[in-house]
GROMACS .gro file of C-alpha atoms in nm:
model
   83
    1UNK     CA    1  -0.967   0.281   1.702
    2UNK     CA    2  -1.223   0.576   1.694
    3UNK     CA    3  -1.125   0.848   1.436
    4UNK     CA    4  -1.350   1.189   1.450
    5UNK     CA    5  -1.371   1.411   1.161
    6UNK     CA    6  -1.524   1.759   1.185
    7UNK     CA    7  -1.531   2.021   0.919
    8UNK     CA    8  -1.357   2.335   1.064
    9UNK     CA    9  -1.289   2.556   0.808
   10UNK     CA   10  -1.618   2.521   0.534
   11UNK     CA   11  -1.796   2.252   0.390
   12UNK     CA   12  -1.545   1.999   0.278
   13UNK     CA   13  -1.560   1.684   0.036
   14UNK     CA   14  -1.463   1.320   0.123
   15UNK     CA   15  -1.511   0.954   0.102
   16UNK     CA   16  -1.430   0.737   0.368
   17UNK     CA   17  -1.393   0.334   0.354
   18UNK     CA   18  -1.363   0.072   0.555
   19UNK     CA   19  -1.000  -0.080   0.565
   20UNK     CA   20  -0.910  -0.033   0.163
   21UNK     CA   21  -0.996   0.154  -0.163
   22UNK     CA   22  -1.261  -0.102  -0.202
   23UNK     CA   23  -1.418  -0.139   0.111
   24UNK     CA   24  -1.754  -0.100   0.211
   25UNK     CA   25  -1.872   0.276   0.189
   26UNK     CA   26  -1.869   0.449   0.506
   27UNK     CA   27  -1.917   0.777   0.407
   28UNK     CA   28  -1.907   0.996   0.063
   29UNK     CA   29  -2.001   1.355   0.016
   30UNK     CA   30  -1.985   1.669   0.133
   31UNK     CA   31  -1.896   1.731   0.498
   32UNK     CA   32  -2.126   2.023   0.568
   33UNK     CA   33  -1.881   2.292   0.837
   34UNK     CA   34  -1.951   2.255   1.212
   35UNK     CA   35  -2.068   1.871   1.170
   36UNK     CA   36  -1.854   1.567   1.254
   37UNK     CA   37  -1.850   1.194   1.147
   38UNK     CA   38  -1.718   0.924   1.364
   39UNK     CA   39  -1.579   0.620   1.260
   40UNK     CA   40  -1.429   0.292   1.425
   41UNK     CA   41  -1.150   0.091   1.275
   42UNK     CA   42  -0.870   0.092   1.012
   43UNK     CA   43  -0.996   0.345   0.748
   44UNK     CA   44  -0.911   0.433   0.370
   45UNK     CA   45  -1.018   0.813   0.310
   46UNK     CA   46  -0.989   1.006   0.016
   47UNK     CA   47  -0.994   1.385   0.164
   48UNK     CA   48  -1.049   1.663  -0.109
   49UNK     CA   49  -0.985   1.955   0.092
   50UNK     CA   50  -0.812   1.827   0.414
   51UNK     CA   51  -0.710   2.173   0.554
   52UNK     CA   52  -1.089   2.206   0.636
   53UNK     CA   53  -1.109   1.925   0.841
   54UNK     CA   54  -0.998   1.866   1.187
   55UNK     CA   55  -0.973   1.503   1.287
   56UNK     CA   56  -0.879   1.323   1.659
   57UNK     CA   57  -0.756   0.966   1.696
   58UNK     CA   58  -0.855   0.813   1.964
   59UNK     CA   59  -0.913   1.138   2.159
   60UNK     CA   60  -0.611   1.313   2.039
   61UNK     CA   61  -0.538   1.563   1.769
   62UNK     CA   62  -0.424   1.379   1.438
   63UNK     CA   63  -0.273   1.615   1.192
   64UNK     CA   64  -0.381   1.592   0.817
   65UNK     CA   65  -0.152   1.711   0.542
   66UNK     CA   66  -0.331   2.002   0.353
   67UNK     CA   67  -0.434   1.914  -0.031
   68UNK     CA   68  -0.663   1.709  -0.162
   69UNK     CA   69  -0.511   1.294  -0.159
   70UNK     CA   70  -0.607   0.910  -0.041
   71UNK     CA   71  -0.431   0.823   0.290
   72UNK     CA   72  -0.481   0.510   0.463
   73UNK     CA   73  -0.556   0.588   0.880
   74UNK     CA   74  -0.539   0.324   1.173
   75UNK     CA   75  -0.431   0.332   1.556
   76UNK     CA   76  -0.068   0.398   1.444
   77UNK     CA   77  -0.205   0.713   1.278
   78UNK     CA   78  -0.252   0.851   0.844
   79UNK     CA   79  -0.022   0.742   0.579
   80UNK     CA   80  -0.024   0.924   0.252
   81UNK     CA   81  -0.091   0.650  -0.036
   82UNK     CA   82  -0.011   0.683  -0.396
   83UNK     CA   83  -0.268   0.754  -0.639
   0.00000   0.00000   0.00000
């Protein structure tokens, strides 16, 4: 699974996780706009402004929900968790 994120719409925060909540720390900050991260395998992301972001899975769009929340993302796509 490759997942791209790219800040589209301003700088944007996030942290992103391998596999869970308490996985090893792929990335945490802020996303500056017009620069992209790219990340391989199941993911746990905590987006706080995801209408700024524009994201592809595996070459293809992926939508993300706007708002600030954790979601969980692998090849099948991004489920919303419960905080």
């Amino acid at each position: 699974m490759r997942l791209v994120l790219t800040a589209t719409g301003g700088d944007t925060w996030l942290t992103v996780r391998a596999r869970t909540a308490q996985g090893k720390s792929l990335y945490f900050g802020i996303l500056p706009q017009g620069q992209s991260i790219t990340l391989a395998g199941r993911v746990w992301a905590r987006f706080g402004g995801a209408s700024d972001l524009a994201a592809r899975l595996n070459g293809k769009p992926l939508e993300l929900p706007a708002g600030t929340y954790n979601a969980l993302i692998t090849a099948d796509g991004l489920r919303k968790l419960a905080e």
